[in-house]
């Protein structure tokens, strides 16, 4: 009898331990189509959301972002909103967006001494109203404190460039830095626009890494990898500046060695052939995705049709979705409207 009880007890224990745990979640990214602006929505395994940029002013982009956030990602709010820089296609949408979904915390690179010609004062005022002046200015080395999901690989976001300087530099450091003579770099004219002050960050989830530099331009991109690569390699590269050729310095792209690139271009904005060629030629690249077909370029300078979310200028604003598995070891990138999904293995060594 006693033996029977023990056997029953043992079977019960096996049954209990075999109970399915609540499934671990992975990390998702949605590239919302804001027609050549930027709106990259990240959802962490703990369910926290980070929206990087809010598209153009007006209802269209805010509605597209809020629809993906609510209906696809199942969010009730945006926890963290990060503005890469102060251009209309990156923070113009914020006042319309907060009418559609609550936004809790704001991060940016701080305002330069205003006025400057490329930062619209009415949008600055709108941003200050929306944030009630409560924003966190991020500098290289800073991050956003993120919740960790129990049992999941750690998730972190680290800023590597902001306000024109990179890790290890102080505010006001020169835009062009001397590098080794054999480095493949020709400095370009000093970029005085806010593009050069874009926030750039690395998002890590376990072994997996994503790089987003807003519209960072050539000279500052170069400082990130020369004389020393401050970023390491990444799995996924958001093609900088919508794929414009004043960004995507080949020295940076080659050093990052992304396996997947996602370009947030418009039908006739960004996706310039020179930049597309640099990214496509990057050693190790396996997948090149785009929000739009560039209607001015031929097929060779576009992403392949099945990896392009929107083919025509008059489009429905289809998005690109990335899903990193709960263990961070693999990920998929898909164009849901076309039913295309590609799978990739996470690179294990980043430094
Ligand atoms: Zn832009």
GROMACS .gro file of C-alpha atoms and ligand atoms in nm:
model
  352
    1UNK     CA    1   0.000   0.000   0.000
    2UNK     CA    2   0.276   0.233   0.101
    3UNK     CA    3   0.456   0.155  -0.224
    4UNK     CA    4   0.139   0.233  -0.419
    5UNK     CA    5   0.104   0.569  -0.242
    6UNK     CA    6   0.464   0.649  -0.328
    7UNK     CA    7   0.407   0.559  -0.693
    8UNK     CA    8   0.092   0.772  -0.708
    9UNK     CA    9   0.277   1.058  -0.537
   10UNK     CA   10   0.566   1.025  -0.784
   11UNK     CA   11   0.327   1.028  -1.080
   12UNK     CA   12   0.152   1.335  -0.938
   13UNK     CA   13   0.484   1.518  -0.902
   14UNK     CA   14   0.578   1.432  -1.260
   15UNK     CA   15   0.237   1.561  -1.368
   16UNK     CA   16   0.285   1.885  -1.179
   17UNK     CA   17   0.632   1.947  -1.315
   18UNK     CA   18   0.508   1.873  -1.666
   19UNK     CA   19   0.239   2.141  -1.637
   20UNK     CA   20   0.302   2.389  -1.916
   21UNK     CA   21   0.462   2.705  -1.783
   22UNK     CA   22   0.315   3.028  -1.913
   23UNK     CA   23   0.501   3.062  -2.244
   24UNK     CA   24   0.795   3.300  -2.249
   25UNK     CA   25   0.761   3.583  -2.492
   26UNK     CA   26   1.015   3.709  -2.740
   27UNK     CA   27   1.089   4.061  -2.859
   28UNK     CA   28   0.901   4.218  -3.149
   29UNK     CA   29   0.971   4.517  -3.372
   30UNK     CA   30   0.725   4.677  -3.613
   31UNK     CA   31   0.841   4.919  -3.879
   32UNK     CA   32   0.529   5.130  -3.935
   33UNK     CA   33   0.506   5.281  -4.281
   34UNK     CA   34   0.506   5.658  -4.240
   35UNK     CA   35   0.599   5.732  -4.601
   36UNK     CA   36   0.965   5.817  -4.567
   37UNK     CA   37   0.952   5.922  -4.201
   38UNK     CA   38   1.032   5.699  -3.906
   39UNK     CA   39   0.820   5.508  -3.653
   40UNK     CA   40   0.981   5.193  -3.517
   41UNK     CA   41   0.782   5.017  -3.246
   42UNK     CA   42   0.962   4.776  -3.014
   43UNK     CA   43   0.781   4.546  -2.770
   44UNK     CA   44   0.999   4.372  -2.512
   45UNK     CA   45   0.943   4.025  -2.363
   46UNK     CA   46   0.804   4.195  -2.049
   47UNK     CA   47   0.543   4.369  -2.266
   48UNK     CA   48   0.701   4.714  -2.244
   49UNK     CA   49   0.684   4.927  -2.556
   50UNK     CA   50   0.935   5.170  -2.703
   51UNK     CA   51   0.836   5.383  -3.000
   52UNK     CA   52   1.129   5.538  -3.183
   53UNK     CA   53   0.996   5.844  -3.366
   54UNK     CA   54   0.636   5.927  -3.450
   55UNK     CA   55   0.623   6.002  -3.824
   56UNK     CA   56   0.494   6.315  -3.997
   57UNK     CA   57   0.241   6.564  -3.856
   58UNK     CA   58  -0.128   6.491  -3.905
   59UNK     CA   59  -0.366   6.203  -3.860
   60UNK     CA   60  -0.237   5.953  -4.116
   61UNK     CA   61   0.083   5.842  -3.944
   62UNK     CA   62  -0.058   5.865  -3.592
   63UNK     CA   63  -0.347   5.642  -3.700
   64UNK     CA   64  -0.114   5.389  -3.861
   65UNK     CA   65   0.112   5.373  -3.555
   66UNK     CA   66  -0.178   5.351  -3.308
   67UNK     CA   67  -0.347   5.078  -3.516
   68UNK     CA   68  -0.037   4.860  -3.513
   69UNK     CA   69   0.022   4.931  -3.143
   70UNK     CA   70  -0.334   4.850  -3.038
   71UNK     CA   71  -0.458   4.594  -3.287
   72UNK     CA   72  -0.145   4.404  -3.385
   73UNK     CA   73   0.082   4.438  -3.081
   74UNK     CA   74  -0.208   4.447  -2.832
   75UNK     CA   75  -0.076   4.751  -2.645
   76UNK     CA   76  -0.281   4.991  -2.437
   77UNK     CA   77  -0.011   5.255  -2.418
   78UNK     CA   78   0.336   5.346  -2.539
   79UNK     CA   79   0.566   5.322  -2.239
   80UNK     CA   80   0.868   5.499  -2.386
   81UNK     CA   81   0.886   5.741  -2.677
   82UNK     CA   82   1.232   5.816  -2.810
   83UNK     CA   83   1.278   6.100  -3.058
   84UNK     CA   84   1.591   6.040  -3.265
   85UNK     CA   85   1.615   6.406  -3.368
   86UNK     CA   86   1.412   6.718  -3.434
   87UNK     CA   87   1.304   6.679  -3.793
   88UNK     CA   88   0.942   6.689  -3.904
   89UNK     CA   89   0.935   6.328  -4.028
   90UNK     CA   90   1.053   6.201  -3.686
   91UNK     CA   91   0.865   6.400  -3.423
   92UNK     CA   92   0.593   6.574  -3.623
   93UNK     CA   93   0.339   6.306  -3.539
   94UNK     CA   94   0.363   6.316  -3.161
   95UNK     CA   95   0.074   6.553  -3.085
   96UNK     CA   96  -0.166   6.355  -3.306
   97UNK     CA   97  -0.040   6.025  -3.166
   98UNK     CA   98  -0.110   6.108  -2.802
   99UNK     CA   99  -0.474   6.170  -2.899
  100UNK     CA  100  -0.492   5.807  -3.012
  101UNK     CA  101  -0.286   5.621  -2.754
  102UNK     CA  102  -0.133   5.734  -2.424
  103UNK     CA  103   0.244   5.789  -2.424
  104UNK     CA  104   0.414   5.774  -2.084
  105UNK     CA  105   0.784   5.867  -2.099
  106UNK     CA  106   0.983   6.079  -2.342
  107UNK     CA  107   1.350   6.068  -2.436
  108UNK     CA  108   1.550   6.281  -2.680
  109UNK     CA  109   1.892   6.433  -2.743
  110UNK     CA  110   1.797   6.775  -2.608
  111UNK     CA  111   1.743   7.090  -2.808
  112UNK     CA  112   2.038   7.278  -2.954
  113UNK     CA  113   2.037   7.655  -2.908
  114UNK     CA  114   1.720   7.755  -3.095
  115UNK     CA  115   1.613   7.884  -3.336
  116UNK     CA  116   1.788   7.689  -3.610
  117UNK     CA  117   1.650   7.672  -3.960
  118UNK     CA  118   1.586   7.297  -3.979
  119UNK     CA  119   1.387   7.258  -3.655
  120UNK     CA  120   1.028   7.383  -3.693
  121UNK     CA  121   0.941   7.602  -3.391
  122UNK     CA  122   0.572   7.508  -3.396
  123UNK     CA  123   0.665   7.140  -3.361
  124UNK     CA  124   0.900   7.222  -3.075
  125UNK     CA  125   0.612   7.398  -2.900
  126UNK     CA  126   0.381   7.102  -2.967
  127UNK     CA  127   0.640   6.862  -2.825
  128UNK     CA  128   0.684   7.074  -2.514
  129UNK     CA  129   0.306   7.080  -2.465
  130UNK     CA  130   0.272   6.704  -2.507
  131UNK     CA  131   0.558   6.624  -2.271
  132UNK     CA  132   0.476   6.902  -2.024
  133UNK     CA  133   0.850   6.968  -2.030
  134UNK     CA  134   0.924   6.629  -1.874
  135UNK     CA  135   1.173   6.454  -2.096
  136UNK     CA  136   1.490   6.263  -2.037
  137UNK     CA  137   1.792   6.374  -2.237
  138UNK     CA  138   2.008   6.080  -2.337
  139UNK     CA  139   2.380   6.095  -2.399
  140UNK     CA  140   2.618   5.822  -2.520
  141UNK     CA  141   2.638   5.553  -2.256
  142UNK     CA  142   2.289   5.626  -2.121
  143UNK     CA  143   2.002   5.385  -2.162
  144UNK     CA  144   1.633   5.339  -2.096
  145UNK     CA  145   1.563   5.131  -1.788
  146UNK     CA  146   1.358   4.837  -1.910
  147UNK     CA  147   1.162   4.572  -1.722
  148UNK     CA  148   1.305   4.222  -1.740
  149UNK     CA  149   1.074   3.928  -1.798
  150UNK     CA  150   1.140   3.648  -1.545
  151UNK     CA  151   1.329   3.365  -1.711
  152UNK     CA  152   1.399   3.562  -2.030
  153UNK     CA  153   1.738   3.671  -2.159
  154UNK     CA  154   1.816   4.029  -2.051
  155UNK     CA  155   1.694   4.319  -2.261
  156UNK     CA  156   1.871   4.655  -2.272
  157UNK     CA  157   1.890   4.973  -2.477
  158UNK     CA  158   2.218   5.164  -2.486
  159UNK     CA  159   2.279   5.496  -2.657
  160UNK     CA  160   2.601   5.509  -2.860
  161UNK     CA  161   2.566   5.851  -3.026
  162UNK     CA  162   2.371   6.163  -2.936
  163UNK     CA  163   2.388   6.534  -3.005
  164UNK     CA  164   2.679   6.488  -3.243
  165UNK     CA  165   2.907   6.293  -3.011
  166UNK     CA  166   2.974   5.924  -2.965
  167UNK     CA  167   3.069   5.703  -2.670
  168UNK     CA  168   3.375   5.841  -2.494
  169UNK     CA  169   3.336   6.197  -2.627
  170UNK     CA  170   3.221   6.510  -2.451
  171UNK     CA  171   2.957   6.749  -2.585
  172UNK     CA  172   3.106   6.976  -2.848
  173UNK     CA  173   3.368   6.728  -2.971
  174UNK     CA  174   3.455   6.787  -3.339
  175UNK     CA  175   3.240   6.610  -3.595
  176UNK     CA  176   3.539   6.471  -3.784
  177UNK     CA  177   3.793   6.266  -3.593
  178UNK     CA  178   4.132   6.167  -3.720
  179UNK     CA  179   4.159   5.799  -3.793
  180UNK     CA  180   4.416   5.562  -3.932
  181UNK     CA  181   4.539   5.665  -4.276
  182UNK     CA  182   4.439   5.334  -4.433
  183UNK     CA  183   4.081   5.368  -4.309
  184UNK     CA  184   3.828   5.378  -4.589
  185UNK     CA  185   3.688   5.717  -4.513
  186UNK     CA  186   3.671   6.050  -4.672
  187UNK     CA  187   3.524   6.303  -4.437
  188UNK     CA  188   3.242   6.502  -4.586
  189UNK     CA  189   3.150   6.866  -4.532
  190UNK     CA  190   3.047   6.933  -4.173
  191UNK     CA  191   2.676   6.855  -4.138
  192UNK     CA  192   2.523   7.135  -3.934
  193UNK     CA  193   2.171   6.988  -3.953
  194UNK     CA  194   2.004   6.801  -3.669
  195UNK     CA  195   2.061   6.476  -3.856
  196UNK     CA  196   2.418   6.474  -3.725
  197UNK     CA  197   2.281   6.500  -3.371
  198UNK     CA  198   2.056   6.192  -3.407
  199UNK     CA  199   2.039   5.948  -3.121
  200UNK     CA  200   2.184   5.610  -3.215
  201UNK     CA  201   2.134   5.308  -2.995
  202UNK     CA  202   2.187   4.936  -2.969
  203UNK     CA  203   1.898   4.726  -2.842
  204UNK     CA  204   2.009   4.391  -2.702
  205UNK     CA  205   1.797   4.090  -2.616
  206UNK     CA  206   2.022   3.808  -2.501
  207UNK     CA  207   2.264   3.745  -2.786
  208UNK     CA  208   2.054   3.935  -3.037
  209UNK     CA  209   2.129   4.301  -3.125
  210UNK     CA  210   1.959   4.577  -3.324
  211UNK     CA  211   2.109   4.911  -3.432
  212UNK     CA  212   1.899   5.221  -3.503
  213UNK     CA  213   2.071   5.555  -3.571
  214UNK     CA  214   1.781   5.770  -3.686
  215UNK     CA  215   1.918   5.997  -3.959
  216UNK     CA  216   2.278   6.008  -3.836
  217UNK     CA  217   2.512   6.128  -4.111
  218UNK     CA  218   2.844   6.024  -4.257
  219UNK     CA  219   3.104   6.188  -4.031
  220UNK     CA  220   2.946   6.089  -3.699
  221UNK     CA  221   2.875   5.740  -3.831
  222UNK     CA  222   3.246   5.712  -3.895
  223UNK     CA  223   3.336   5.812  -3.540
  224UNK     CA  224   3.135   5.511  -3.419
  225UNK     CA  225   3.375   5.269  -3.584
  226UNK     CA  226   3.708   5.447  -3.622
  227UNK     CA  227   3.961   5.435  -3.471
  228UNK     CA  228   3.772   5.169  -3.273
  229UNK     CA  229   3.441   4.996  -3.333
  230UNK     CA  230   3.230   5.124  -3.043
  231UNK     CA  231   2.920   4.930  -3.144
  232UNK     CA  232   3.036   4.577  -3.223
  233UNK     CA  233   2.843   4.372  -3.474
  234UNK     CA  234   2.465   4.353  -3.484
  235UNK     CA  235   2.202   4.118  -3.615
  236UNK     CA  236   1.965   4.377  -3.752
  237UNK     CA  237   2.040   4.720  -3.899
  238UNK     CA  238   1.773   4.982  -3.954
  239UNK     CA  239   1.908   5.135  -4.272
  240UNK     CA  240   2.001   5.482  -4.154
  241UNK     CA  241   1.823   5.795  -4.277
  242UNK     CA  242   1.566   5.605  -4.486
  243UNK     CA  243   1.850   5.482  -4.707
  244UNK     CA  244   1.985   5.822  -4.810
  245UNK     CA  245   2.339   5.839  -4.940
  246UNK     CA  246   2.452   6.115  -4.703
  247UNK     CA  247   2.429   5.840  -4.440
  248UNK     CA  248   2.519   5.469  -4.444
  249UNK     CA  249   2.892   5.525  -4.440
  250UNK     CA  250   3.035   5.193  -4.566
  251UNK     CA  251   3.291   5.190  -4.284
  252UNK     CA  252   3.004   5.168  -4.034
  253UNK     CA  253   2.790   4.925  -4.231
  254UNK     CA  254   3.084   4.689  -4.285
  255UNK     CA  255   3.184   4.707  -3.920
  256UNK     CA  256   2.833   4.630  -3.798
  257UNK     CA  257   2.808   4.325  -4.028
  258UNK     CA  258   2.429   4.299  -4.004
  259UNK     CA  259   2.256   3.983  -4.116
  260UNK     CA  260   1.931   4.167  -4.184
  261UNK     CA  261   1.867   4.527  -4.292
  262UNK     CA  262   1.530   4.700  -4.282
  263UNK     CA  263   1.489   5.030  -4.468
  264UNK     CA  264   1.214   5.275  -4.367
  265UNK     CA  265   1.201   5.460  -4.696
  266UNK     CA  266   0.912   5.614  -4.889
  267UNK     CA  267   0.811   5.563  -5.252
  268UNK     CA  268   1.039   5.843  -5.362
  269UNK     CA  269   1.224   5.936  -5.044
  270UNK     CA  270   1.537   5.753  -4.936
  271UNK     CA  271   1.639   5.420  -5.083
  272UNK     CA  272   1.905   5.593  -5.291
  273UNK     CA  273   2.091   5.348  -5.515
  274UNK     CA  274   2.433   5.433  -5.366
  275UNK     CA  275   2.317   5.358  -5.011
  276UNK     CA  276   2.123   5.048  -5.113
  277UNK     CA  277   2.434   4.913  -5.285
  278UNK     CA  278   2.648   4.975  -4.977
  279UNK     CA  279   2.405   4.790  -4.754
  280UNK     CA  280   2.349   4.504  -4.997
  281UNK     CA  281   2.727   4.463  -5.037
  282UNK     CA  282   2.779   4.438  -4.663
  283UNK     CA  283   2.954   4.109  -4.585
  284UNK     CA  284   2.721   3.863  -4.419
  285UNK     CA  285   2.395   4.032  -4.519
  286UNK     CA  286   2.124   3.772  -4.574
  287UNK     CA  287   1.802   3.974  -4.590
  288UNK     CA  288   1.726   4.324  -4.718
  289UNK     CA  289   1.373   4.446  -4.640
  290UNK     CA  290   1.210   4.777  -4.733
  291UNK     CA  291   0.889   4.954  -4.645
  292UNK     CA  292   0.858   5.080  -5.002
  293UNK     CA  293   0.969   5.008  -5.351
  294UNK     CA  294   1.162   5.315  -5.463
  295UNK     CA  295   0.963   5.404  -5.774
  296UNK     CA  296   1.262   5.583  -5.928
  297UNK     CA  297   1.500   5.286  -5.902
  298UNK     CA  298   1.523   4.963  -6.094
  299UNK     CA  299   1.482   4.620  -5.934
  300UNK     CA  300   1.858   4.588  -5.870
  301UNK     CA  301   1.849   4.892  -5.640
  302UNK     CA  302   1.537   4.785  -5.454
  303UNK     CA  303   1.460   4.511  -5.207
  304UNK     CA  304   1.314   4.208  -5.379
  305UNK     CA  305   0.935   4.237  -5.423
  306UNK     CA  306   0.851   3.972  -5.162
  307UNK     CA  307   1.060   4.160  -4.904
  308UNK     CA  308   0.902   4.499  -4.987
  309UNK     CA  309   0.597   4.598  -4.784
  310UNK     CA  310   0.449   4.855  -5.025
  311UNK     CA  311   0.492   4.839  -5.402
  312UNK     CA  312   0.310   5.152  -5.514
  313UNK     CA  313   0.304   5.515  -5.409
  314UNK     CA  314  -0.068   5.489  -5.338
  315UNK     CA  315  -0.044   5.225  -5.069
  316UNK     CA  316  -0.217   5.096  -4.760
  317UNK     CA  317   0.081   5.161  -4.532
  318UNK     CA  318   0.178   4.799  -4.479
  319UNK     CA  319   0.440   4.726  -4.213
  320UNK     CA  320   0.742   4.501  -4.161
  321UNK     CA  321   0.745   4.282  -3.851
  322UNK     CA  322   1.042   4.123  -3.676
  323UNK     CA  323   0.998   3.863  -3.403
  324UNK     CA  324   1.293   3.739  -3.195
  325UNK     CA  325   1.225   3.402  -3.033
  326UNK     CA  326   1.192   3.378  -2.651
  327UNK     CA  327   1.547   3.239  -2.619
  328UNK     CA  328   1.688   3.514  -2.849
  329UNK     CA  329   1.868   3.253  -3.060
  330UNK     CA  330   1.666   3.302  -3.377
  331UNK     CA  331   1.428   3.552  -3.533
  332UNK     CA  332   1.193   3.599  -3.822
  333UNK     CA  333   1.122   3.902  -4.037
  334UNK     CA  334   0.794   3.915  -4.221
  335UNK     CA  335   0.575   4.122  -4.446
  336UNK     CA  336   0.235   4.020  -4.311
  337UNK     CA  337   0.040   4.171  -4.602
  338UNK     CA  338   0.227   3.949  -4.845
  339UNK     CA  339   0.252   3.642  -4.626
  340UNK     CA  340   0.633   3.637  -4.655
  341UNK     CA  341   0.845   3.528  -4.362
  342UNK     CA  342   1.220   3.471  -4.351
  343UNK     CA  343   1.403   3.306  -4.061
  344UNK     CA  344   1.750   3.386  -3.932
  345UNK     CA  345   1.986   3.259  -3.667
  346UNK     CA  346   2.118   3.510  -3.413
  347UNK     CA  347   2.492   3.574  -3.442
  348UNK     CA  348   2.656   3.480  -3.114
  349UNK     CA  349   2.964   3.697  -3.103
  350UNK     CA  350   2.915   4.070  -3.108
  351UNK     CA  351   3.250   4.197  -2.988
  352LIG    ZN1  352   1.419   6.136  -4.154
   0.00000   0.00000   0.00000
